[in-house]
Amino acid sequence: MRVSQLVGELGVSHVTIRRDLEALIHDGVLEKVRGGAMLRQSAAAEPAPPQPGPAPAQRTQRTLGVLIPAAYYFRHVVDGIRSVAGSTGGDVRLLLSNYDQAEEPALVRELVSSGCAGLLLAPSVGGDDPEALAYLDDVPVPAVLIERAAPGEELGRLSTVRSAHERGVASAMRHLRDLGHTRVALVSRGESQSAAFVRRGWADAVARHGMNPDVPNITGERLGTGPTWEPGGPASVLDELSAAGVTALLCHGDEDALVLLQHARGHGLSIPEDLSLVAYDDELAGLADPPLTAVAPHKEQVGMVAARLLLDLIAGHLGQTPVHIQIEPQLHVRRTTARPRNA
């Protein structure tokens, strides 16, 4: 049988077929040939006695199903999941939703039907609608939300592991307050639940530290949420910050912070003398010129803790009570924050 034939008949990927063929070749059941494998003569002549076939969940009892919306942020989370799965002799089946909320229920069903023993899910949840994840109520295997909280305020059945984004923002705002800043604006173009946590953390910190609330809070509603800025977008933001007398800015997302940093030079603004700038993410911040002060969520640790929690749920060690864990980010102070010029 050739690999191309199996792909067409079984509807699975070349990678899956080749992995399973290699295992059978290693066990001496098959003999490798160009483009596929064939049954060894000895195996063909002496068929093995019939054995009861395990159920899919038994065959893949160490396989963790993972659904993420995008690779940019979540690749480190997946690294943490793979590390834990590999250390226990398991593996990971990964699907990508590309933030297509309508497609996610079908992707979850695919993970379940493939025999995954448990699920680690980062669905595209943006609001507080408790029905947004109702399709997960009937999932027959343990599931943990990663970098998400169950929407709504009612008790749910899903455990969660996420970054404590609000506390990460609080650390950045405390750093700016200690430097003497009282007018700290926010740019957050994202629509994800994490973006909502960042905005909540900023608003709470402004109130808690007695900062001036009459500063720009610029979201994707005005600037757009796509991966690129609209023409003139960065310049309009910098104009608004200057007009409002802002001395510091928290920017959710390294890429947006880098764009504003680059445009600030041509706008006559000196960073950090005229405007202190803090990025939230720390994927690229340290490579900027000058290196950006940034809040860094511990994404790999989120993945590791979530995978360990899921394995405990699969093993029945935690019962049915949902567990909610938050991992604190870290503030990396670099060269884009300083005391206000007139402080």
Short mmCIF file of C-alpha atoms in Angstrom, two decimals:
data_model
loop_
_atom_site.label_atom_id
_atom_site.label_comp_id
_atom_site.label_asym_id
_atom_site.label_seq_id
_atom_site.Cartn_x
_atom_site.Cartn_y
_atom_site.Cartn_z
CA MET A 1 0.00 0.00 0.00
CA ARG A 2 1.35 3.45 -0.92
CA VAL A 3 1.23 6.47 1.41
CA SER A 4 -0.78 8.49 -1.13
CA GLN A 5 -3.45 5.78 -1.21
CA LEU A 6 -3.78 5.69 2.57
CA VAL A 7 -4.07 9.48 2.74
CA GLY A 8 -6.96 9.41 0.29
CA GLU A 9 -8.77 6.46 1.88
CA LEU A 10 -8.36 7.42 5.55
CA GLY A 11 -8.57 11.20 5.21
CA VAL A 12 -5.56 11.88 7.43
CA SER A 13 -2.31 13.73 6.78
CA HIS A 14 0.88 12.41 5.18
CA VAL A 15 2.64 13.08 8.51
CA THR A 16 0.25 10.83 10.44
CA ILE A 17 0.50 8.00 7.90
CA ARG A 18 4.29 8.16 7.78
CA ARG A 19 4.55 8.18 11.57
CA ASP A 20 2.37 5.08 11.91
CA LEU A 21 4.16 3.28 9.07
CA GLU A 22 7.53 3.97 10.69
CA ALA A 23 6.24 2.44 13.93
CA LEU A 24 5.08 -0.73 12.12
CA ILE A 25 8.37 -0.94 10.22
CA HIS A 26 10.27 -0.61 13.49
CA ASP A 27 8.18 -3.45 14.99
CA GLY A 28 8.99 -5.68 12.00
CA VAL A 29 5.43 -5.89 10.76
CA LEU A 30 6.06 -3.96 7.54
CA GLU A 31 8.98 -3.63 5.15
CA LYS A 32 9.78 -0.15 3.83
CA VAL A 33 9.56 0.34 0.09
CA ARG A 34 9.70 3.44 -2.12
CA GLY A 35 6.59 5.54 -1.52
CA GLY A 36 5.10 3.32 1.22
CA ALA A 37 5.43 -0.08 2.88
CA MET A 38 4.49 -3.71 2.35
CA LEU A 39 3.70 -6.58 4.68
CA ARG A 40 6.73 -8.70 5.52
CA GLN A 41 6.53 -12.26 4.15
CA SER A 42 6.83 -13.76 7.59
CA ALA A 43 4.04 -11.60 8.90
CA ALA A 44 1.88 -12.43 5.88
CA ALA A 45 2.47 -16.17 6.24
CA GLU A 46 1.84 -16.32 9.97
CA PRO A 47 -1.02 -14.04 10.88
CA ALA A 48 -1.08 -13.02 14.50
CA PRO A 49 -3.89 -14.40 16.66
CA PRO A 50 -6.86 -12.02 16.85
CA GLN A 51 -6.69 -9.48 19.63
CA PRO A 52 -9.38 -7.11 20.85
CA GLY A 53 -8.79 -3.70 19.33
CA PRO A 54 -8.49 -0.84 21.80
CA ALA A 55 -10.90 2.05 21.63
CA PRO A 56 -9.53 5.25 20.09
CA ALA A 57 -9.26 6.94 23.48
CA GLN A 58 -7.18 3.97 24.75
CA ARG A 59 -4.88 4.06 21.72
CA THR A 60 -4.25 7.74 22.31
CA GLN A 61 -4.68 7.98 26.07
CA ARG A 62 -1.53 10.11 26.28
CA THR A 63 -2.46 12.40 23.41
CA LEU A 64 -3.45 15.92 24.40
CA GLY A 65 -5.58 17.82 21.90
CA VAL A 66 -4.70 21.50 21.56
CA LEU A 67 -6.72 24.22 19.81
CA ILE A 68 -5.16 27.68 19.46
CA PRO A 69 -6.26 30.68 17.39
CA ALA A 70 -2.82 31.70 16.08
CA ALA A 71 0.83 30.73 16.29
CA TYR A 72 2.39 34.17 17.01
CA TYR A 73 1.50 34.35 20.70
CA PHE A 74 0.70 30.73 21.41
CA ARG A 75 3.79 29.00 20.04
CA HIS A 76 5.52 29.35 23.42
CA VAL A 77 2.40 28.06 25.18
CA VAL A 78 2.50 25.01 22.89
CA ASP A 79 6.21 24.55 23.67
CA GLY A 80 5.30 24.24 27.34
CA ILE A 81 2.52 21.75 26.58
CA ARG A 82 4.82 19.62 24.43
CA SER A 83 7.49 19.63 27.13
CA VAL A 84 5.11 18.16 29.71
CA ALA A 85 3.49 15.74 27.27
CA GLY A 86 6.88 14.48 26.09
CA SER A 87 8.14 13.98 29.64
CA THR A 88 5.21 11.64 30.33
CA GLY A 89 5.56 9.65 27.12
CA GLY A 90 2.66 11.41 25.44
CA ASP A 91 2.22 13.60 22.40
CA VAL A 92 0.19 16.57 21.19
CA ARG A 93 -2.35 16.95 18.41
CA LEU A 94 -2.55 20.61 17.40
CA LEU A 95 -5.26 22.42 15.45
CA LEU A 96 -5.38 26.10 14.49
CA SER A 97 -8.66 28.05 14.36
CA ASN A 98 -7.31 31.32 12.89
CA TYR A 99 -9.79 33.15 15.19
CA ASP A 100 -12.73 31.61 13.30
CA GLN A 101 -15.21 31.27 16.15
CA ALA A 102 -17.80 29.56 13.95
CA GLU A 103 -15.31 26.84 13.01
CA GLU A 104 -14.09 26.08 16.52
CA PRO A 105 -16.88 23.65 17.61
CA ALA A 106 -16.09 21.42 14.60
CA LEU A 107 -12.38 21.53 15.40
CA VAL A 108 -13.08 20.51 19.00
CA ARG A 109 -15.18 17.59 17.75
CA GLU A 110 -12.32 16.58 15.45
CA LEU A 111 -9.90 16.45 18.38
CA VAL A 112 -12.34 14.34 20.40
CA SER A 113 -13.09 11.94 17.53
CA SER A 114 -9.37 11.46 16.90
CA GLY A 115 -9.11 9.90 20.36
CA CYS A 116 -7.50 12.69 22.38
CA ALA A 117 -7.69 11.97 26.10
CA GLY A 118 -8.11 15.64 27.03
CA LEU A 119 -8.21 19.09 25.48
CA LEU A 120 -6.32 22.35 25.97
CA LEU A 121 -8.36 25.10 24.34
CA ALA A 122 -7.88 28.78 23.53
CA PRO A 123 -11.20 29.64 21.87
CA SER A 124 -11.90 33.00 20.26
CA VAL A 125 -13.82 34.49 23.17
CA GLY A 126 -13.99 38.25 23.34
CA GLY A 127 -17.02 39.21 25.45
CA ASP A 128 -18.83 38.06 28.57
CA ASP A 129 -21.58 36.02 26.88
CA PRO A 130 -21.88 32.85 29.01
CA GLU A 131 -23.30 30.99 26.00
CA ALA A 132 -20.19 31.59 23.89
CA LEU A 133 -18.66 28.31 25.04
CA ALA A 134 -21.86 26.33 25.53
CA TYR A 135 -20.70 23.84 22.89
CA LEU A 136 -18.03 22.66 25.33
CA ASP A 137 -20.65 21.45 27.84
CA ASP A 138 -21.00 18.15 25.95
CA VAL A 139 -17.30 17.44 25.43
CA PRO A 140 -16.80 13.89 26.76
CA VAL A 141 -13.17 14.34 27.86
CA PRO A 142 -11.53 16.69 30.38
CA ALA A 143 -10.79 20.17 29.02
CA VAL A 144 -8.82 23.16 30.24
CA LEU A 145 -8.98 26.70 28.86
CA ILE A 146 -5.57 28.26 28.21
CA GLU A 147 -5.07 32.05 28.26
CA ARG A 148 -8.81 32.34 28.64
CA ALA A 149 -11.39 32.71 31.41
CA ALA A 150 -14.87 31.27 31.17
CA PRO A 151 -17.12 34.16 30.00
CA GLY A 152 -19.86 35.43 32.28
CA GLU A 153 -19.97 35.50 36.06
CA GLU A 154 -21.67 32.19 36.75
CA LEU A 155 -19.90 29.08 37.98
CA GLY A 156 -18.70 26.88 35.15
CA ARG A 157 -17.28 23.40 34.72
CA LEU A 158 -14.04 24.21 32.90
CA SER A 159 -10.71 24.73 34.60
CA THR A 160 -8.55 27.59 33.34
CA VAL A 161 -4.88 28.55 33.25
CA ARG A 162 -3.97 32.03 32.04
CA SER A 163 -1.52 34.86 32.44
CA ALA A 164 -2.44 37.36 35.14
CA HIS A 165 -2.53 40.16 32.58
CA GLU A 166 -4.14 42.61 34.97
CA ARG A 167 -1.24 42.18 37.42
CA GLY A 168 1.28 42.48 34.60
CA VAL A 169 -0.25 45.81 33.61
CA ALA A 170 -0.30 46.85 37.28
CA SER A 171 3.46 46.30 37.51
CA ALA A 172 4.07 48.49 34.45
CA MET A 173 1.79 51.25 35.75
CA ARG A 174 3.45 51.16 39.19
CA HIS A 175 6.85 51.50 37.48
CA LEU A 176 5.62 54.56 35.56
CA ARG A 177 4.01 56.08 38.65
CA ASP A 178 7.27 55.67 40.59
CA LEU A 179 9.04 57.54 37.80
CA GLY A 180 6.59 60.43 38.27
CA HIS A 181 4.10 59.83 35.42
CA THR A 182 0.46 60.69 36.06
CA ARG A 183 -0.82 60.91 32.46
CA VAL A 184 -0.41 57.39 31.06
CA ALA A 185 -2.34 56.52 27.89
CA LEU A 186 -3.20 53.10 26.48
CA VAL A 187 -3.13 51.70 22.95
CA SER A 188 -4.73 48.26 22.65
CA ARG A 189 -6.02 47.32 19.19
CA GLY A 190 -6.80 43.67 19.89
CA GLU A 191 -10.22 42.06 20.29
CA SER A 192 -9.13 38.99 22.25
CA GLN A 193 -10.03 38.27 25.83
CA SER A 194 -6.40 38.96 26.77
CA ALA A 195 -6.76 42.47 25.34
CA ALA A 196 -9.83 42.96 27.53
CA PHE A 197 -7.78 41.90 30.59
CA VAL A 198 -5.05 44.40 29.67
CA ARG A 199 -7.56 47.23 29.30
CA ARG A 200 -9.16 46.31 32.62
CA GLY A 201 -5.77 46.28 34.33
CA TRP A 202 -4.94 49.71 32.92
CA ALA A 203 -8.24 51.26 34.06
CA ASP A 204 -7.89 49.73 37.54
CA ALA A 205 -4.32 51.02 37.89
CA VAL A 206 -5.26 54.55 36.78
CA ALA A 207 -7.91 54.65 39.50
CA ARG A 208 -5.81 52.94 42.16
CA HIS A 209 -2.76 55.22 41.71
CA GLY A 210 -4.80 58.41 41.38
CA MET A 211 -3.57 59.01 37.84
CA ASN A 212 -5.35 61.40 35.51
CA PRO A 213 -8.12 59.45 33.74
CA ASP A 214 -8.56 62.13 31.07
CA VAL A 215 -6.04 60.53 28.69
CA PRO A 216 -6.47 58.62 25.41
CA ASN A 217 -7.61 55.01 25.63
CA ILE A 218 -7.22 53.98 22.01
CA THR A 219 -8.70 50.64 20.89
CA GLY A 220 -9.26 48.74 17.70
CA GLU A 221 -12.67 50.36 17.25
CA ARG A 222 -10.84 53.45 16.06
CA LEU A 223 -7.61 52.07 14.64
CA GLY A 224 -8.78 48.72 13.28
CA THR A 225 -7.81 45.31 14.57
CA GLY A 226 -5.94 43.96 11.54
CA PRO A 227 -2.26 43.06 11.59
CA THR A 228 -1.31 46.29 9.83
CA TRP A 229 -2.10 49.92 10.59
CA GLU A 230 -4.26 52.09 8.42
CA PRO A 231 -2.32 54.85 6.57
CA GLY A 232 -1.77 57.77 8.92
CA GLY A 233 -2.78 55.73 11.97
CA PRO A 234 0.49 55.98 13.93
CA ALA A 235 0.81 59.71 13.24
CA SER A 236 -2.75 60.35 14.42
CA VAL A 237 -2.08 58.46 17.66
CA LEU A 238 1.11 60.41 18.36
CA ASP A 239 -0.70 63.70 17.62
CA GLU A 240 -3.44 62.75 20.07
CA LEU A 241 -0.94 61.82 22.78
CA SER A 242 0.90 65.11 22.40
CA ALA A 243 -2.32 67.14 22.44
CA ALA A 244 -3.44 65.39 25.62
CA GLY A 245 -0.16 66.09 27.42
CA VAL A 246 0.58 62.38 27.81
CA THR A 247 4.04 61.59 29.18
CA ALA A 248 3.87 57.77 29.07
CA LEU A 249 2.17 55.10 26.97
CA LEU A 250 1.34 51.45 27.57
CA CYS A 251 1.01 49.66 24.23
CA HIS A 252 -0.51 46.19 24.07
CA GLY A 253 1.53 44.25 21.55
CA ASP A 254 5.21 44.53 20.66
CA GLU A 255 4.55 45.12 16.97
CA ASP A 256 2.32 48.13 17.62
CA ALA A 257 4.83 49.49 20.14
CA LEU A 258 7.62 49.15 17.56
CA VAL A 259 5.54 50.97 14.95
CA LEU A 260 4.90 53.87 17.33
CA LEU A 261 8.55 53.94 18.40
CA GLN A 262 9.69 54.22 14.79
CA HIS A 263 7.16 56.93 13.93
CA ALA A 264 7.95 58.91 17.08
CA ARG A 265 11.39 59.78 15.73
CA GLY A 266 9.96 61.33 12.59
CA HIS A 267 7.32 63.05 14.70
CA GLY A 268 9.87 65.00 16.70
CA LEU A 269 9.38 62.95 19.86
CA SER A 270 12.32 61.60 21.81
CA ILE A 271 11.84 58.24 23.55
CA PRO A 272 11.91 58.22 26.56
CA GLU A 273 12.61 61.92 27.19
CA ASP A 274 9.32 63.14 25.68
CA LEU A 275 7.35 59.91 25.94
CA SER A 276 8.04 56.81 28.01
CA LEU A 277 6.90 53.68 26.22
CA VAL A 278 6.06 50.26 27.68
CA ALA A 279 5.20 47.31 25.43
CA TYR A 280 3.03 44.40 26.52
CA ASP A 281 4.13 41.01 25.21
CA ASP A 282 7.95 41.04 25.03
CA GLU A 283 8.30 38.93 21.91
CA LEU A 284 10.35 41.52 20.01
CA ALA A 285 10.71 44.37 22.50
CA GLY A 286 14.30 43.62 23.47
CA LEU A 287 15.40 43.88 19.82
CA ALA A 288 14.10 47.43 19.34
CA ASP A 289 16.34 50.49 19.16
CA PRO A 290 16.29 51.51 21.93
CA PRO A 291 15.20 48.26 23.65
CA LEU A 292 11.65 48.58 24.90
CA THR A 293 10.65 48.24 28.51
CA ALA A 294 8.06 45.45 28.36
CA VAL A 295 5.73 43.21 30.32
CA ALA A 296 6.48 39.56 29.55
CA PRO A 297 3.80 36.90 30.16
CA HIS A 298 5.36 33.54 31.01
CA LYS A 299 3.71 31.77 28.08
CA GLU A 300 5.69 28.53 28.23
CA GLN A 301 4.90 28.20 31.93
CA VAL A 302 1.20 28.71 31.16
CA GLY A 303 1.42 25.76 28.76
CA MET A 304 3.31 23.58 31.22
CA VAL A 305 0.94 24.25 34.12
CA ALA A 306 -2.11 23.73 31.90
CA ALA A 307 -0.78 20.41 30.59
CA ARG A 308 -0.02 19.15 34.11
CA LEU A 309 -3.48 20.20 35.26
CA LEU A 310 -5.09 18.39 32.32
CA LEU A 311 -3.11 15.21 32.99
CA ASP A 312 -4.29 15.31 36.62
CA LEU A 313 -7.88 15.72 35.44
CA ILE A 314 -7.48 12.81 33.01
CA ALA A 315 -6.10 10.66 35.84
CA GLY A 316 -9.02 11.65 38.11
CA HIS A 317 -6.78 13.20 40.76
CA LEU A 318 -8.74 16.46 41.10
CA GLY A 319 -12.37 15.37 41.00
CA GLN A 320 -14.91 17.54 39.19
CA THR A 321 -14.31 20.93 40.83
CA PRO A 322 -12.91 23.46 38.32
CA VAL A 323 -9.49 24.91 39.11
CA HIS A 324 -8.43 28.41 38.05
CA ILE A 325 -4.74 29.30 37.93
CA GLN A 326 -3.09 32.58 36.98
CA ILE A 327 0.61 32.93 36.14
CA GLU A 328 2.15 36.31 36.90
CA PRO A 329 4.03 38.10 34.10
CA GLN A 330 7.36 39.86 34.63
CA LEU A 331 8.31 43.47 33.93
CA HIS A 332 11.58 43.93 32.02
CA VAL A 333 12.81 47.50 32.49
CA ARG A 334 14.98 48.57 29.56
CA ARG A 335 15.67 51.94 27.91
CA THR A 336 12.29 53.40 26.91
CA THR A 337 11.08 54.56 30.32
CA ALA A 338 12.40 57.50 32.31
CA ARG A 339 11.19 60.38 34.49
CA PRO A 340 9.01 62.96 32.71
CA ARG A 341 11.02 65.81 31.22
CA ASN A 342 9.48 68.44 33.51
CA ALA A 343 9.21 66.30 36.62
#
